[in-house]
């Protein structure tokens, strides 16, 4: 896709099972979203969340 400005990436950290796609789409606009990727935390992220 082509962009009129600089490419920006938004990272959202949410608890598992949290539904945020609809709210984000309403705020940002569907035409501004190229993709949404959901993943499980890495081992490092999981460890850090335990010790915090």
JSON list of N, CA and C in Angstrom, two decimals:
[
{"chain": "A", "resi": 1, "resn": "UNK", "atom": "N", "xyz": [0.84, -1.19, 0.00]},
{"chain": "A", "resi": 1, "resn": "UNK", "atom": "CA", "xyz": [0.00, 0.00, 0.00]},
{"chain": "A", "resi": 1, "resn": "UNK", "atom": "C", "xyz": [0.88, 1.25, 0.00]},
{"chain": "A", "resi": 2, "resn": "UNK", "atom": "N", "xyz": [0.31, 2.36, -0.43]},
{"chain": "A", "resi": 2, "resn": "UNK", "atom": "CA", "xyz": [1.08, 3.61, -0.46]},
{"chain": "A", "resi": 2, "resn": "UNK", "atom": "C", "xyz": [0.60, 4.51, 0.67]},
{"chain": "A", "resi": 3, "resn": "UNK", "atom": "N", "xyz": [1.52, 5.28, 1.23]},
{"chain": "A", "resi": 3, "resn": "UNK", "atom": "CA", "xyz": [1.22, 6.17, 2.34]},
{"chain": "A", "resi": 3, "resn": "UNK", "atom": "C", "xyz": [1.53, 7.60, 1.94]},
{"chain": "A", "resi": 4, "resn": "UNK", "atom": "N", "xyz": [0.73, 8.53, 2.45]},
{"chain": "A", "resi": 4, "resn": "UNK", "atom": "CA", "xyz": [0.97, 9.95, 2.19]},
{"chain": "A", "resi": 4, "resn": "UNK", "atom": "C", "xyz": [1.97, 10.53, 3.18]},
{"chain": "A", "resi": 5, "resn": "UNK", "atom": "N", "xyz": [2.23, 9.84, 4.25]},
{"chain": "A", "resi": 5, "resn": "UNK", "atom": "CA", "xyz": [3.13, 10.33, 5.28]},
{"chain": "A", "resi": 5, "resn": "UNK", "atom": "C", "xyz": [4.01, 9.22, 5.79]},
{"chain": "A", "resi": 6, "resn": "UNK", "atom": "N", "xyz": [4.69, 9.47, 6.90]},
{"chain": "A", "resi": 6, "resn": "UNK", "atom": "CA", "xyz": [5.59, 8.45, 7.44]},
{"chain": "A", "resi": 6, "resn": "UNK", "atom": "C", "xyz": [4.81, 7.24, 7.96]},
{"chain": "A", "resi": 7, "resn": "UNK", "atom": "N", "xyz": [5.41, 6.09, 7.83]},
{"chain": "A", "resi": 7, "resn": "UNK", "atom": "CA", "xyz": [4.82, 4.85, 8.33]},
{"chain": "A", "resi": 7, "resn": "UNK", "atom": "C", "xyz": [4.88, 4.85, 9.85]},
{"chain": "A", "resi": 8, "resn": "UNK", "atom": "N", "xyz": [3.78, 4.52, 10.48]},
{"chain": "A", "resi": 8, "resn": "UNK", "atom": "CA", "xyz": [3.75, 4.45, 11.94]},
{"chain": "A", "resi": 8, "resn": "UNK", "atom": "C", "xyz": [3.19, 3.11, 12.37]},
{"chain": "A", "resi": 9, "resn": "UNK", "atom": "N", "xyz": [3.72, 2.60, 13.45]},
{"chain": "A", "resi": 9, "resn": "UNK", "atom": "CA", "xyz": [3.24, 1.32, 13.99]},
{"chain": "A", "resi": 9, "resn": "UNK", "atom": "C", "xyz": [2.75, 1.57, 15.40]},
{"chain": "A", "resi": 10, "resn": "UNK", "atom": "N", "xyz": [1.61, 1.00, 15.72]},
{"chain": "A", "resi": 10, "resn": "UNK", "atom": "CA", "xyz": [1.03, 1.11, 17.05]},
{"chain": "A", "resi": 10, "resn": "UNK", "atom": "C", "xyz": [1.07, -0.27, 17.68]},
{"chain": "A", "resi": 11, "resn": "UNK", "atom": "N", "xyz": [1.65, -0.37, 18.86]},
{"chain": "A", "resi": 11, "resn": "UNK", "atom": "CA", "xyz": [1.69, -1.64, 19.59]},
{"chain": "A", "resi": 11, "resn": "UNK", "atom": "C", "xyz": [0.80, -1.51, 20.81]},
{"chain": "A", "resi": 12, "resn": "UNK", "atom": "N", "xyz": [-0.13, -2.44, 20.94]},
{"chain": "A", "resi": 12, "resn": "UNK", "atom": "CA", "xyz": [-1.05, -2.44, 22.08]},
{"chain": "A", "resi": 12, "resn": "UNK", "atom": "C", "xyz": [-0.82, -3.72, 22.87]},
{"chain": "A", "resi": 13, "resn": "UNK", "atom": "N", "xyz": [-0.55, -3.58, 24.15]},
{"chain": "A", "resi": 13, "resn": "UNK", "atom": "CA", "xyz": [-0.40, -4.75, 25.02]},
{"chain": "A", "resi": 13, "resn": "UNK", "atom": "C", "xyz": [-1.72, -4.89, 25.79]},
{"chain": "A", "resi": 14, "resn": "UNK", "atom": "N", "xyz": [-2.36, -6.06, 25.66]},
{"chain": "A", "resi": 14, "resn": "UNK", "atom": "CA", "xyz": [-3.64, -6.28, 26.31]},
{"chain": "A", "resi": 14, "resn": "UNK", "atom": "C", "xyz": [-3.66, -7.66, 26.95]},
{"chain": "A", "resi": 15, "resn": "UNK", "atom": "N", "xyz": [-4.48, -7.81, 27.96]},
{"chain": "A", "resi": 15, "resn": "UNK", "atom": "CA", "xyz": [-4.63, -9.11, 28.60]},
{"chain": "A", "resi": 15, "resn": "UNK", "atom": "C", "xyz": [-5.28, -10.08, 27.63]},
{"chain": "A", "resi": 16, "resn": "UNK", "atom": "N", "xyz": [-4.93, -11.36, 27.72]},
{"chain": "A", "resi": 16, "resn": "UNK", "atom": "CA", "xyz": [-5.57, -12.36, 26.85]},
{"chain": "A", "resi": 16, "resn": "UNK", "atom": "C", "xyz": [-7.09, -12.32, 27.00]},
{"chain": "A", "resi": 17, "resn": "UNK", "atom": "N", "xyz": [-7.78, -12.41, 25.89]},
{"chain": "A", "resi": 17, "resn": "UNK", "atom": "CA", "xyz": [-9.23, -12.38, 25.89]},
{"chain": "A", "resi": 17, "resn": "UNK", "atom": "C", "xyz": [-9.82, -10.99, 25.79]},
{"chain": "A", "resi": 18, "resn": "UNK", "atom": "N", "xyz": [-9.00, -9.95, 25.84]},
{"chain": "A", "resi": 18, "resn": "UNK", "atom": "CA", "xyz": [-9.47, -8.58, 25.74]},
{"chain": "A", "resi": 18, "resn": "UNK", "atom": "C", "xyz": [-9.85, -8.28, 24.29]},
{"chain": "A", "resi": 19, "resn": "UNK", "atom": "N", "xyz": [-11.04, -7.74, 24.08]},
{"chain": "A", "resi": 19, "resn": "UNK", "atom": "CA", "xyz": [-11.49, -7.38, 22.73]},
{"chain": "A", "resi": 19, "resn": "UNK", "atom": "C", "xyz": [-11.25, -5.89, 22.54]},
{"chain": "A", "resi": 20, "resn": "UNK", "atom": "N", "xyz": [-10.32, -5.54, 21.69]},
{"chain": "A", "resi": 20, "resn": "UNK", "atom": "CA", "xyz": [-9.99, -4.14, 21.48]},
{"chain": "A", "resi": 20, "resn": "UNK", "atom": "C", "xyz": [-10.06, -3.73, 20.01]},
{"chain": "A", "resi": 21, "resn": "UNK", "atom": "N", "xyz": [-10.17, -4.69, 19.10]},
{"chain": "A", "resi": 21, "resn": "UNK", "atom": "CA", "xyz": [-10.13, -4.37, 17.67]},
{"chain": "A", "resi": 21, "resn": "UNK", "atom": "C", "xyz": [-11.22, -3.40, 17.25]},
{"chain": "A", "resi": 22, "resn": "UNK", "atom": "N", "xyz": [-12.43, -3.58, 17.75]},
{"chain": "A", "resi": 22, "resn": "UNK", "atom": "CA", "xyz": [-13.55, -2.72, 17.35]},
{"chain": "A", "resi": 22, "resn": "UNK", "atom": "C", "xyz": [-13.29, -1.28, 17.81]},
{"chain": "A", "resi": 23, "resn": "UNK", "atom": "N", "xyz": [-12.86, -1.11, 19.05]},
{"chain": "A", "resi": 23, "resn": "UNK", "atom": "CA", "xyz": [-12.59, 0.23, 19.57]},
{"chain": "A", "resi": 23, "resn": "UNK", "atom": "C", "xyz": [-11.46, 0.93, 18.84]},
{"chain": "A", "resi": 24, "resn": "UNK", "atom": "N", "xyz": [-10.38, 0.18, 18.57]},
{"chain": "A", "resi": 24, "resn": "UNK", "atom": "CA", "xyz": [-9.25, 0.76, 17.85]},
{"chain": "A", "resi": 24, "resn": "UNK", "atom": "C", "xyz": [-9.66, 1.15, 16.44]},
{"chain": "A", "resi": 25, "resn": "UNK", "atom": "N", "xyz": [-10.43, 0.29, 15.78]},
{"chain": "A", "resi": 25, "resn": "UNK", "atom": "CA", "xyz": [-10.88, 0.58, 14.42]},
{"chain": "A", "resi": 25, "resn": "UNK", "atom": "C", "xyz": [-11.76, 1.83, 14.39]},
{"chain": "A", "resi": 26, "resn": "UNK", "atom": "N", "xyz": [-12.61, 2.01, 15.39]},
{"chain": "A", "resi": 26, "resn": "UNK", "atom": "CA", "xyz": [-13.46, 3.21, 15.46]},
{"chain": "A", "resi": 26, "resn": "UNK", "atom": "C", "xyz": [-12.62, 4.47, 15.61]},
{"chain": "A", "resi": 27, "resn": "UNK", "atom": "N", "xyz": [-11.57, 4.41, 16.42]},
{"chain": "A", "resi": 27, "resn": "UNK", "atom": "CA", "xyz": [-10.74, 5.59, 16.68]},
{"chain": "A", "resi": 27, "resn": "UNK", "atom": "C", "xyz": [-9.83, 5.91, 15.50]},
{"chain": "A", "resi": 28, "resn": "UNK", "atom": "N", "xyz": [-9.15, 4.90, 14.99]},
{"chain": "A", "resi": 28, "resn": "UNK", "atom": "CA", "xyz": [-8.14, 5.11, 13.94]},
{"chain": "A", "resi": 28, "resn": "UNK", "atom": "C", "xyz": [-8.76, 5.16, 12.55]},
{"chain": "A", "resi": 29, "resn": "UNK", "atom": "N", "xyz": [-9.83, 4.40, 12.35]},
{"chain": "A", "resi": 29, "resn": "UNK", "atom": "CA", "xyz": [-10.45, 4.31, 11.03]},
{"chain": "A", "resi": 29, "resn": "UNK", "atom": "C", "xyz": [-9.94, 3.10, 10.29]},
{"chain": "A", "resi": 30, "resn": "UNK", "atom": "N", "xyz": [-10.85, 2.31, 9.75]},
{"chain": "A", "resi": 30, "resn": "UNK", "atom": "CA", "xyz": [-10.48, 1.06, 9.09]},
{"chain": "A", "resi": 30, "resn": "UNK", "atom": "C", "xyz": [-9.51, 1.27, 7.93]},
{"chain": "A", "resi": 31, "resn": "UNK", "atom": "N", "xyz": [-9.64, 2.38, 7.21]},
{"chain": "A", "resi": 31, "resn": "UNK", "atom": "CA", "xyz": [-8.76, 2.65, 6.08]},
{"chain": "A", "resi": 31, "resn": "UNK", "atom": "C", "xyz": [-7.32, 2.91, 6.47]},
{"chain": "A", "resi": 32, "resn": "UNK", "atom": "N", "xyz": [-7.08, 3.22, 7.75]},
{"chain": "A", "resi": 32, "resn": "UNK", "atom": "CA", "xyz": [-5.72, 3.48, 8.23]},
{"chain": "A", "resi": 32, "resn": "UNK", "atom": "C", "xyz": [-5.02, 2.25, 8.80]},
{"chain": "A", "resi": 33, "resn": "UNK", "atom": "N", "xyz": [-5.73, 1.14, 8.86]},
{"chain": "A", "resi": 33, "resn": "UNK", "atom": "CA", "xyz": [-5.17, -0.09, 9.43]},
{"chain": "A", "resi": 33, "resn": "UNK", "atom": "C", "xyz": [-4.78, -1.03, 8.31]},
{"chain": "A", "resi": 34, "resn": "UNK", "atom": "N", "xyz": [-3.50, -1.35, 8.24]},
{"chain": "A", "resi": 34, "resn": "UNK", "atom": "CA", "xyz": [-3.03, -2.30, 7.23]},
{"chain": "A", "resi": 34, "resn": "UNK", "atom": "C", "xyz": [-3.16, -3.73, 7.72]},
{"chain": "A", "resi": 35, "resn": "UNK", "atom": "N", "xyz": [-2.83, -3.97, 8.98]},
{"chain": "A", "resi": 35, "resn": "UNK", "atom": "CA", "xyz": [-2.96, -5.31, 9.54]},
{"chain": "A", "resi": 35, "resn": "UNK", "atom": "C", "xyz": [-3.00, -5.25, 11.05]},
{"chain": "A", "resi": 36, "resn": "UNK", "atom": "N", "xyz": [-3.60, -6.28, 11.63]},
{"chain": "A", "resi": 36, "resn": "UNK", "atom": "CA", "xyz": [-3.61, -6.46, 13.07]},
{"chain": "A", "resi": 36, "resn": "UNK", "atom": "C", "xyz": [-3.05, -7.85, 13.33]},
{"chain": "A", "resi": 37, "resn": "UNK", "atom": "N", "xyz": [-2.02, -7.92, 14.16]},
{"chain": "A", "resi": 37, "resn": "UNK", "atom": "CA", "xyz": [-1.38, -9.18, 14.48]},
{"chain": "A", "resi": 37, "resn": "UNK", "atom": "C", "xyz": [-1.51, -9.43, 15.97]},
{"chain": "A", "resi": 38, "resn": "UNK", "atom": "N", "xyz": [-2.03, -10.59, 16.31]},
{"chain": "A", "resi": 38, "resn": "UNK", "atom": "CA", "xyz": [-2.14, -10.97, 17.71]},
{"chain": "A", "resi": 38, "resn": "UNK", "atom": "C", "xyz": [-1.19, -12.13, 17.95]},
{"chain": "A", "resi": 39, "resn": "UNK", "atom": "N", "xyz": [-0.48, -12.08, 19.08]},
{"chain": "A", "resi": 39, "resn": "UNK", "atom": "CA", "xyz": [0.47, -13.16, 19.38]},
{"chain": "A", "resi": 39, "resn": "UNK", "atom": "C", "xyz": [0.53, -13.39, 20.88]},
{"chain": "A", "resi": 40, "resn": "UNK", "atom": "N", "xyz": [1.00, -14.56, 21.25]},
{"chain": "A", "resi": 40, "resn": "UNK", "atom": "CA", "xyz": [1.23, -14.87, 22.65]},
{"chain": "A", "resi": 40, "resn": "UNK", "atom": "C", "xyz": [2.53, -14.19, 23.08]},
{"chain": "A", "resi": 41, "resn": "UNK", "atom": "N", "xyz": [2.65, -13.90, 24.38]},
{"chain": "A", "resi": 41, "resn": "UNK", "atom": "CA", "xyz": [3.89, -13.26, 24.83]},
{"chain": "A", "resi": 41, "resn": "UNK", "atom": "C", "xyz": [5.09, -14.18, 24.64]},
{"chain": "A", "resi": 42, "resn": "UNK", "atom": "N", "xyz": [6.23, -13.58, 24.40]},
{"chain": "A", "resi": 42, "resn": "UNK", "atom": "CA", "xyz": [7.46, -14.35, 24.32]},
{"chain": "A", "resi": 42, "resn": "UNK", "atom": "C", "xyz": [7.81, -14.83, 25.72]},
{"chain": "A", "resi": 43, "resn": "UNK", "atom": "N", "xyz": [8.74, -15.76, 25.82]},
{"chain": "A", "resi": 43, "resn": "UNK", "atom": "CA", "xyz": [9.16, -16.26, 27.12]},
{"chain": "A", "resi": 43, "resn": "UNK", "atom": "C", "xyz": [9.72, -15.11, 27.97]},
{"chain": "A", "resi": 44, "resn": "UNK", "atom": "N", "xyz": [10.47, -14.22, 27.35]},
{"chain": "A", "resi": 44, "resn": "UNK", "atom": "CA", "xyz": [11.03, -13.07, 28.08]},
{"chain": "A", "resi": 44, "resn": "UNK", "atom": "C", "xyz": [9.92, -12.17, 28.59]},
{"chain": "A", "resi": 45, "resn": "UNK", "atom": "N", "xyz": [8.93, -11.87, 27.76]},
{"chain": "A", "resi": 45, "resn": "UNK", "atom": "CA", "xyz": [7.82, -11.01, 28.18]},
{"chain": "A", "resi": 45, "resn": "UNK", "atom": "C", "xyz": [7.02, -11.65, 29.32]},
{"chain": "A", "resi": 46, "resn": "UNK", "atom": "N", "xyz": [6.80, -12.95, 29.22]},
{"chain": "A", "resi": 46, "resn": "UNK", "atom": "CA", "xyz": [6.07, -13.66, 30.28]},
{"chain": "A", "resi": 46, "resn": "UNK", "atom": "C", "xyz": [6.85, -13.61, 31.59]},
{"chain": "A", "resi": 47, "resn": "UNK", "atom": "N", "xyz": [8.15, -13.83, 31.53]},
{"chain": "A", "resi": 47, "resn": "UNK", "atom": "CA", "xyz": [8.99, -13.79, 32.73]},
{"chain": "A", "resi": 47, "resn": "UNK", "atom": "C", "xyz": [8.97, -12.40, 33.35]},
{"chain": "A", "resi": 48, "resn": "UNK", "atom": "N", "xyz": [9.11, -11.37, 32.53]},
{"chain": "A", "resi": 48, "resn": "UNK", "atom": "CA", "xyz": [9.12, -10.00, 33.06]},
{"chain": "A", "resi": 48, "resn": "UNK", "atom": "C", "xyz": [7.79, -9.64, 33.69]},
{"chain": "A", "resi": 49, "resn": "UNK", "atom": "N", "xyz": [6.68, -10.14, 33.14]},
{"chain": "A", "resi": 49, "resn": "UNK", "atom": "CA", "xyz": [5.37, -9.84, 33.73]},
{"chain": "A", "resi": 49, "resn": "UNK", "atom": "C", "xyz": [5.20, -10.51, 35.09]},
{"chain": "A", "resi": 50, "resn": "UNK", "atom": "N", "xyz": [5.88, -11.64, 35.29]},
{"chain": "A", "resi": 50, "resn": "UNK", "atom": "CA", "xyz": [5.79, -12.34, 36.58]},
{"chain": "A", "resi": 50, "resn": "UNK", "atom": "C", "xyz": [6.57, -11.59, 37.66]},
{"chain": "A", "resi": 51, "resn": "UNK", "atom": "N", "xyz": [7.74, -11.07, 37.31]},
{"chain": "A", "resi": 51, "resn": "UNK", "atom": "CA", "xyz": [8.59, -10.44, 38.33]},
{"chain": "A", "resi": 51, "resn": "UNK", "atom": "C", "xyz": [8.25, -8.98, 38.60]},
{"chain": "A", "resi": 52, "resn": "UNK", "atom": "N", "xyz": [7.35, -8.40, 37.85]},
{"chain": "A", "resi": 52, "resn": "UNK", "atom": "CA", "xyz": [6.97, -6.99, 38.08]},
{"chain": "A", "resi": 52, "resn": "UNK", "atom": "C", "xyz": [6.11, -6.86, 39.31]}
]
